[in-house]
């Protein structure tokens, strides 16, 4: 059993090739330009300079990367004055291995991993890639460092107001540093 | 808020299945709504307002379906609204209808929720049409792993929930999945979709609808069948992502549970609730919600699964209907929990009826576990007080 379609009830009938056509696929497409908010634009500009930035809330000290221009917990505004540059090394706090469903537009064919990171010195990123690391080797506690897209290839076209730190045009992913894994006490409460 | 009693006097649902190609979207919702009206022995003209819920439109690719459904749901000349809170929408929709009655705005409200997943592709919708979508399971899998690590739960707990809910579904003629030969072995050996979630620990993709008629105390006294009284309601939300968020036990879920228990006068949920229908689309969410809603203490939720407490014959049956793991018309899945809890306290759940069910809890959650909706229903207005 290797397919990933959902289990059917035995009462669901099999498809009869001679049955009349009662439905057909109709694909829709919607293109639009999203205005990027200024703080996300600053995040994208910094990525082009191989820098990772965030905003540190002046009230509760939580670090938001990409910055949002406010802390939604404290409902206070954050500005350039609250900007911090984050380290580009960290710990994998958790991960998902996704078996891709073949919906229209899906380009992934093999299981792939997405990881959440706790960066050294503070700050978190979610939905990050570990290119070249076999999915069965992905684990919590791995120490990793950033792999920037090379100069000339780097772009931030995929950074949107809702991309939450996923920026594959600028960050190729993260690679294991080879150091011993972090102790769970360092990351077990930092799951995103 | 000035408040009067509200009760469920009519419940109807469709057979949930992979593809309902014999009916249109309006035909599907009308089927459930007609059954709810028949149950209440009311006509379309007896209804004062319609409250409709479904999950995001891209799941079917039919935008603003409520526009074309106004006539199918008899809403001509009446107030009609749509509620939208992702996967919890069925629950929130029922609560909006309840509040319209409790506040005295309307006497009889029809509430309907549905999804017709076979009309579209929910995975495409969740991914926003882009490659590399995580799927709902991909978002929840790390949180389940964290629960397992923190609680020390053995890995077979998830398999046990998957088997229990499918066995319960065999007693529910409306359930999508009827898998009488389900076993721990089969769940364990089914493909891994999102580690630690196996294929058979995941919900199916279903077409289906559910409807309820809610009314006030005067209306309930005239009802032909036993009403299910609404003893408490609660909704809470929180941000889907922020640094330091407790994703295993979201604060909104904790607060929502306490709010609904307080409203119903419940001080000991494990003892005072006879049956719970919880939104469990992936097996591990059963112990996670038992703990996340303070029904069980930290690390105790999985023990309730292990010792059989959540079985239909246990002391705290969870999802006797088979739950979301057996039927998942997404927009309707939350309201199905609410309707099934009501069926139980009315004593009308048929073969999956829990003995002596007088107080029922229903819960729905949605988004990145960031919306919660709950109600407590009872066989009488003092059903909780009557419990020891
Ligand atoms: Zn803050």
CSV table of N, CA and C in Angstrom, one decimal, chain B residues 81-193:
chain,number,residue,atom,x,y,z
B,81,UNK,N,-26.9,34.5,7.4
B,81,UNK,CA,-25.5,34.9,7.5
B,81,UNK,C,-24.6,33.7,7.4
B,82,UNK,N,-23.4,33.9,7.1
B,82,UNK,CA,-22.4,32.9,7.0
B,82,UNK,C,-21.3,33.1,8.1
B,83,UNK,N,-20.9,32.1,8.7
B,83,UNK,CA,-19.9,32.1,9.7
B,83,UNK,C,-18.6,31.5,9.1
B,84,UNK,N,-17.4,32.0,9.5
B,84,UNK,CA,-16.2,31.5,8.9
B,84,UNK,C,-15.1,31.5,10.0
B,85,UNK,N,-14.8,30.3,10.5
B,85,UNK,CA,-13.6,30.2,11.4
B,85,UNK,C,-12.9,28.9,11.1
B,86,UNK,N,-12.5,28.7,9.8
B,86,UNK,CA,-11.7,27.5,9.4
B,86,UNK,C,-12.4,26.2,9.9
B,87,UNK,N,-11.6,25.3,10.4
B,87,UNK,CA,-12.2,23.9,10.7
B,87,UNK,C,-13.1,24.0,11.9
B,88,UNK,N,-13.1,25.0,12.7
B,88,UNK,CA,-14.0,25.1,13.8
B,88,UNK,C,-15.4,25.6,13.4
B,89,UNK,N,-15.5,26.0,12.1
B,89,UNK,CA,-16.7,26.8,11.7
B,89,UNK,C,-18.0,26.1,12.0
B,90,UNK,N,-18.1,24.8,12.0
B,90,UNK,CA,-19.3,24.1,12.3
B,90,UNK,C,-19.8,24.4,13.7
B,91,UNK,N,-18.8,24.5,14.6
B,91,UNK,CA,-19.1,24.8,16.0
B,91,UNK,C,-19.5,26.2,16.2
B,92,UNK,N,-18.7,27.1,15.6
B,92,UNK,CA,-19.0,28.6,15.8
B,92,UNK,C,-20.4,28.9,15.1
B,93,UNK,N,-20.7,28.2,14.0
B,93,UNK,CA,-22.0,28.5,13.4
B,93,UNK,C,-23.1,28.1,14.3
B,94,UNK,N,-23.0,26.9,14.9
B,94,UNK,CA,-24.1,26.5,15.8
B,94,UNK,C,-24.2,27.5,17.0
B,95,UNK,N,-23.1,28.0,17.4
B,95,UNK,CA,-23.1,29.0,18.6
B,95,UNK,C,-23.7,30.3,18.2
B,96,UNK,N,-23.5,30.8,17.0
B,96,UNK,CA,-24.1,32.0,16.5
B,96,UNK,C,-25.6,31.8,16.5
B,97,UNK,N,-26.1,30.7,16.0
B,97,UNK,CA,-27.5,30.4,15.9
B,97,UNK,C,-28.1,30.4,17.4
B,98,UNK,N,-27.3,29.7,18.3
B,98,UNK,CA,-27.8,29.6,19.7
B,98,UNK,C,-27.9,31.0,20.3
B,99,UNK,N,-26.9,31.8,20.0
B,99,UNK,CA,-26.9,33.2,20.7
B,99,UNK,C,-28.1,34.0,20.1
B,100,UNK,N,-28.5,33.8,18.9
B,100,UNK,CA,-29.6,34.5,18.3
B,100,UNK,C,-30.9,34.2,19.1
B,101,UNK,N,-31.0,32.9,19.5
B,101,UNK,CA,-32.1,32.5,20.3
B,101,UNK,C,-32.0,33.0,21.8
B,102,UNK,N,-30.8,32.8,22.3
B,102,UNK,CA,-30.6,33.2,23.8
B,102,UNK,C,-30.8,34.6,24.0
B,103,UNK,N,-30.5,35.5,23.0
B,103,UNK,CA,-30.7,36.9,23.2
B,103,UNK,C,-32.1,37.4,22.8
B,104,UNK,N,-32.9,36.4,22.4
B,104,UNK,CA,-34.3,36.8,22.1
B,104,UNK,C,-34.5,37.4,20.7
B,105,UNK,N,-33.4,37.4,19.9
B,105,UNK,CA,-33.6,38.1,18.6
B,105,UNK,C,-34.5,37.3,17.7
B,106,UNK,N,-34.4,35.9,17.7
B,106,UNK,CA,-35.2,35.1,16.9
B,106,UNK,C,-35.7,33.9,17.8
B,107,UNK,N,-36.9,33.4,17.4
B,107,UNK,CA,-37.5,32.2,18.1
B,107,UNK,C,-37.0,30.9,17.6
B,108,UNK,N,-36.9,30.8,16.3
B,108,UNK,CA,-36.5,29.5,15.7
B,108,UNK,C,-35.4,29.7,14.6
B,109,UNK,N,-34.3,29.2,14.8
B,109,UNK,CA,-33.2,29.4,13.9
B,109,UNK,C,-32.7,28.1,13.3
B,110,UNK,N,-32.5,28.1,12.0
B,110,UNK,CA,-32.0,26.9,11.3
B,110,UNK,C,-30.5,27.1,11.1
B,111,UNK,N,-29.7,26.2,11.5
B,111,UNK,CA,-28.2,26.3,11.3
B,111,UNK,C,-27.7,25.1,10.5
B,112,UNK,N,-26.9,25.4,9.5
B,112,UNK,CA,-26.5,24.3,8.6
B,112,UNK,C,-25.0,24.5,8.3
B,113,UNK,N,-24.3,23.4,8.2
B,113,UNK,CA,-22.9,23.4,7.9
B,113,UNK,C,-22.6,22.2,6.9
B,114,UNK,N,-21.6,22.5,6.0
B,114,UNK,CA,-21.4,21.4,5.0
B,114,UNK,C,-20.0,21.6,4.4
B,115,UNK,N,-19.6,20.5,3.7
B,115,UNK,CA,-18.4,20.6,2.8
B,115,UNK,C,-18.7,19.5,1.7
B,116,UNK,N,-18.3,19.9,0.5
B,116,UNK,CA,-18.4,18.9,-0.5
B,116,UNK,C,-17.0,18.8,-1.1
B,117,UNK,N,-16.2,18.1,-0.4
B,117,UNK,CA,-14.7,18.0,-0.7
B,117,UNK,C,-14.5,17.5,-2.1
B,118,UNK,N,-15.3,16.6,-2.6
B,118,UNK,CA,-15.1,16.0,-3.9
B,118,UNK,C,-15.3,17.0,-5.0
B,119,UNK,N,-15.9,18.1,-4.8
B,119,UNK,CA,-16.1,19.2,-5.8
B,119,UNK,C,-14.7,19.9,-6.1
B,120,UNK,N,-13.8,19.8,-5.2
B,120,UNK,CA,-12.6,20.5,-5.3
B,120,UNK,C,-11.4,19.7,-4.8
B,121,UNK,N,-10.4,20.4,-4.3
B,121,UNK,CA,-9.2,19.8,-3.8
B,121,UNK,C,-8.7,20.6,-2.6
B,122,UNK,N,-9.0,20.0,-1.4
B,122,UNK,CA,-8.7,20.8,-0.2
B,122,UNK,C,-7.2,20.9,0.0
B,123,UNK,N,-6.4,20.0,-0.5
B,123,UNK,CA,-4.9,20.1,-0.4
B,123,UNK,C,-4.5,21.3,-1.2
B,124,UNK,N,-5.1,21.5,-2.4
B,124,UNK,CA,-4.8,22.6,-3.3
B,124,UNK,C,-5.2,23.9,-2.5
B,125,UNK,N,-6.4,23.9,-1.9
B,125,UNK,CA,-6.9,25.0,-1.2
B,125,UNK,C,-6.0,25.4,-0.1
B,126,UNK,N,-5.6,24.4,0.7
B,126,UNK,CA,-4.7,24.7,1.9
B,126,UNK,C,-3.4,25.3,1.5
B,127,UNK,N,-2.9,24.8,0.3
B,127,UNK,CA,-1.6,25.2,-0.2
B,127,UNK,C,-1.6,26.6,-0.9
B,128,UNK,N,-2.9,27.1,-1.1
B,128,UNK,CA,-3.0,28.4,-1.8
B,128,UNK,C,-2.6,28.2,-3.3
B,129,UNK,N,-2.7,26.9,-3.8
B,129,UNK,CA,-2.4,26.7,-5.2
B,129,UNK,C,-0.9,26.5,-5.4
B,130,UNK,N,-0.1,26.7,-4.4
B,130,UNK,CA,1.4,26.6,-4.6
B,130,UNK,C,1.9,25.2,-4.3
B,131,UNK,N,3.0,24.9,-4.9
B,131,UNK,CA,3.7,23.6,-4.7
B,131,UNK,C,4.2,23.6,-3.2
B,132,UNK,N,4.4,22.3,-2.8
B,132,UNK,CA,5.0,22.2,-1.4
B,132,UNK,C,4.1,22.4,-0.3
B,133,UNK,N,2.8,22.3,-0.4
B,133,UNK,CA,1.9,22.5,0.7
B,133,UNK,C,2.2,21.6,1.8
B,134,UNK,N,2.0,22.1,3.0
B,134,UNK,CA,2.3,21.2,4.2
B,134,UNK,C,1.1,20.3,4.5
B,135,UNK,N,-0.1,20.7,4.1
B,135,UNK,CA,-1.3,20.0,4.6
B,135,UNK,C,-1.6,20.2,6.0
B,136,UNK,N,-2.8,20.0,6.5
B,136,UNK,CA,-3.1,20.2,7.9
B,136,UNK,C,-2.2,19.3,8.8
B,137,UNK,N,-2.0,18.1,8.3
B,137,UNK,CA,-1.2,17.1,9.1
B,137,UNK,C,0.2,17.6,9.2
B,138,UNK,N,0.7,18.2,8.2
B,138,UNK,CA,2.1,18.7,8.3
B,138,UNK,C,2.3,19.8,9.3
B,139,UNK,N,1.2,20.6,9.5
B,139,UNK,CA,1.3,21.7,10.6
B,139,UNK,C,1.2,21.0,12.0
B,140,UNK,N,0.3,20.0,12.1
B,140,UNK,CA,0.0,19.5,13.4
B,140,UNK,C,1.1,18.4,13.9
B,141,UNK,N,1.7,17.8,12.9
B,141,UNK,CA,2.6,16.6,13.3
B,141,UNK,C,3.7,17.0,14.3
B,142,UNK,N,4.4,18.1,14.1
B,142,UNK,CA,5.4,18.4,15.1
B,142,UNK,C,4.8,18.6,16.5
B,143,UNK,N,3.6,19.2,16.6
B,143,UNK,CA,3.0,19.4,17.9
B,143,UNK,C,2.6,18.1,18.6
B,144,UNK,N,2.2,17.1,17.7
B,144,UNK,CA,1.9,15.8,18.3
B,144,UNK,C,3.2,15.1,18.8
B,145,UNK,N,4.3,15.3,18.0
B,145,UNK,CA,5.5,14.7,18.4
B,145,UNK,C,5.9,15.3,19.8
B,146,UNK,N,5.8,16.6,19.9
B,146,UNK,CA,6.1,17.3,21.2
B,146,UNK,C,5.3,16.7,22.3
B,147,UNK,N,4.0,16.5,22.1
B,147,UNK,CA,3.1,15.9,23.1
B,147,UNK,C,3.6,14.6,23.5
B,148,UNK,N,4.0,13.8,22.5
B,148,UNK,CA,4.5,12.4,22.8
B,148,UNK,C,5.7,12.5,23.7
B,149,UNK,N,6.6,13.4,23.3
B,149,UNK,CA,7.9,13.5,24.0
B,149,UNK,C,7.7,14.0,25.4
B,150,UNK,N,6.8,15.0,25.6
B,150,UNK,CA,6.6,15.6,26.9
B,150,UNK,C,5.9,14.6,27.8
B,151,UNK,N,4.9,13.9,27.3
B,151,UNK,CA,4.0,13.1,28.1
B,151,UNK,C,4.5,11.7,28.4
B,152,UNK,N,5.4,11.3,27.5
B,152,UNK,CA,5.9,9.9,27.7
B,152,UNK,C,4.9,8.9,27.2
B,153,UNK,N,4.0,9.3,26.3
B,153,UNK,CA,3.0,8.4,25.9
B,153,UNK,C,3.6,7.3,25.0
B,154,UNK,N,3.2,6.0,25.1
B,154,UNK,CA,3.6,5.0,24.2
B,154,UNK,C,3.1,5.2,22.8
B,155,UNK,N,3.8,4.7,21.8
B,155,UNK,CA,3.4,5.1,20.4
B,155,UNK,C,2.0,4.4,20.0
B,156,UNK,N,1.6,3.4,20.7
B,156,UNK,CA,0.4,2.7,20.3
B,156,UNK,C,-0.9,3.5,20.7
B,157,UNK,N,-0.7,4.6,21.5
B,157,UNK,CA,-1.9,5.4,21.9
B,157,UNK,C,-2.7,5.9,20.7
B,158,UNK,N,-1.9,6.5,19.7
B,158,UNK,CA,-2.5,7.0,18.5
B,158,UNK,C,-3.2,5.9,17.7
B,159,UNK,N,-2.6,4.7,17.7
B,159,UNK,CA,-3.2,3.6,16.9
B,159,UNK,C,-4.5,3.2,17.6
B,160,UNK,N,-4.5,3.2,18.9
B,160,UNK,CA,-5.7,2.8,19.7
B,160,UNK,C,-6.9,3.8,19.4
B,161,UNK,N,-6.6,5.1,19.4
B,161,UNK,CA,-7.7,6.0,19.1
B,161,UNK,C,-8.2,5.8,17.7
B,162,UNK,N,-7.3,5.5,16.7
B,162,UNK,CA,-7.7,5.3,15.3
B,162,UNK,C,-8.6,4.1,15.2
B,163,UNK,N,-8.3,3.0,16.0
B,163,UNK,CA,-9.1,1.8,15.9
B,163,UNK,C,-10.5,2.1,16.6
B,164,UNK,N,-10.4,2.7,17.8
B,164,UNK,CA,-11.7,2.9,18.6
B,164,UNK,C,-12.7,3.7,17.8
B,165,UNK,N,-12.2,4.8,17.2
B,165,UNK,CA,-13.2,5.7,16.4
B,165,UNK,C,-13.7,5.0,15.2
B,166,UNK,N,-12.9,4.1,14.5
B,166,UNK,CA,-13.5,3.4,13.4
B,166,UNK,C,-14.4,2.3,13.8
B,167,UNK,N,-14.2,1.7,15.0
B,167,UNK,CA,-15.2,0.7,15.5
B,167,UNK,C,-16.5,1.4,15.9
B,168,UNK,N,-16.4,2.6,16.5
B,168,UNK,CA,-17.6,3.4,16.8
B,168,UNK,C,-18.3,3.7,15.5
B,169,UNK,N,-17.6,4.1,14.5
B,169,UNK,CA,-18.3,4.5,13.2
B,169,UNK,C,-19.1,3.4,12.6
B,170,UNK,N,-18.7,2.1,12.9
B,170,UNK,CA,-19.5,1.0,12.4
B,170,UNK,C,-20.9,1.0,13.0
B,171,UNK,N,-21.1,1.7,14.1
B,171,UNK,CA,-22.4,1.7,14.7
B,171,UNK,C,-23.2,3.0,14.3
B,172,UNK,N,-22.6,3.8,13.4
B,172,UNK,CA,-23.2,5.0,13.0
B,172,UNK,C,-23.4,5.0,11.5
B,173,UNK,N,-24.7,4.8,11.0
B,173,UNK,CA,-25.0,4.6,9.6
B,173,UNK,C,-24.6,5.8,8.8
B,174,UNK,N,-24.5,7.0,9.4
B,174,UNK,CA,-24.1,8.2,8.6
B,174,UNK,C,-22.6,8.4,8.4
B,175,UNK,N,-21.8,7.6,9.1
B,175,UNK,CA,-20.4,7.8,9.1
B,175,UNK,C,-19.8,7.4,7.7
B,176,UNK,N,-18.8,8.1,7.2
B,176,UNK,CA,-18.2,7.8,5.9
B,176,UNK,C,-17.5,6.5,5.9
B,177,UNK,N,-16.5,6.4,6.9
B,177,UNK,CA,-15.7,5.2,6.9
B,177,UNK,C,-16.4,4.1,7.7
B,178,UNK,N,-16.6,2.9,7.1
B,178,UNK,CA,-17.0,1.8,7.8
B,178,UNK,C,-15.9,0.7,7.5
B,179,UNK,N,-15.1,0.6,8.5
B,179,UNK,CA,-13.9,-0.3,8.4
B,179,UNK,C,-14.0,-1.4,9.5
B,180,UNK,N,-14.9,-2.4,9.3
B,180,UNK,CA,-15.1,-3.3,10.4
B,180,UNK,C,-13.9,-4.2,10.8
B,181,UNK,N,-13.0,-4.3,9.8
B,181,UNK,CA,-11.8,-5.1,10.1
B,181,UNK,C,-10.6,-4.3,10.5
B,182,UNK,N,-10.8,-3.1,11.0
B,182,UNK,CA,-9.7,-2.2,11.4
B,182,UNK,C,-9.0,-2.9,12.6
B,183,UNK,N,-7.7,-2.8,12.7
B,183,UNK,CA,-6.9,-3.3,13.8
B,183,UNK,C,-5.7,-2.5,14.0
B,184,UNK,N,-5.1,-2.7,15.2
B,184,UNK,CA,-3.9,-2.0,15.6
B,184,UNK,C,-2.8,-2.3,14.5
B,185,UNK,N,-2.7,-3.5,14.1
B,185,UNK,CA,-1.7,-3.9,13.1
B,185,UNK,C,-1.9,-3.1,11.8
B,186,UNK,N,-3.2,-3.0,11.4
B,186,UNK,CA,-3.4,-2.3,10.1
B,186,UNK,C,-3.1,-0.8,10.2
B,187,UNK,N,-3.4,-0.2,11.3
B,187,UNK,CA,-3.1,1.2,11.5
B,187,UNK,C,-1.5,1.4,11.5
B,188,UNK,N,-0.9,0.6,12.3
B,188,UNK,CA,0.6,0.7,12.4
B,188,UNK,C,1.3,0.4,11.1
B,189,UNK,N,0.7,-0.5,10.3
B,189,UNK,CA,1.4,-0.8,9.0
B,189,UNK,C,1.0,0.1,7.8
B,190,UNK,N,0.0,1.0,8.1
B,190,UNK,CA,-0.4,1.9,7.0
B,190,UNK,C,0.7,2.9,6.8
B,191,UNK,N,0.8,3.5,5.6
B,191,UNK,CA,1.9,4.4,5.3
B,191,UNK,C,2.0,5.6,6.2
B,192,UNK,N,3.2,6.0,6.5
B,192,UNK,CA,3.4,7.2,7.3
B,192,UNK,C,3.1,8.4,6.4
B,193,UNK,N,2.2,9.2,6.8
B,193,UNK,CA,1.9,10.4,6.0
B,193,UNK,C,2.7,11.6,6.5
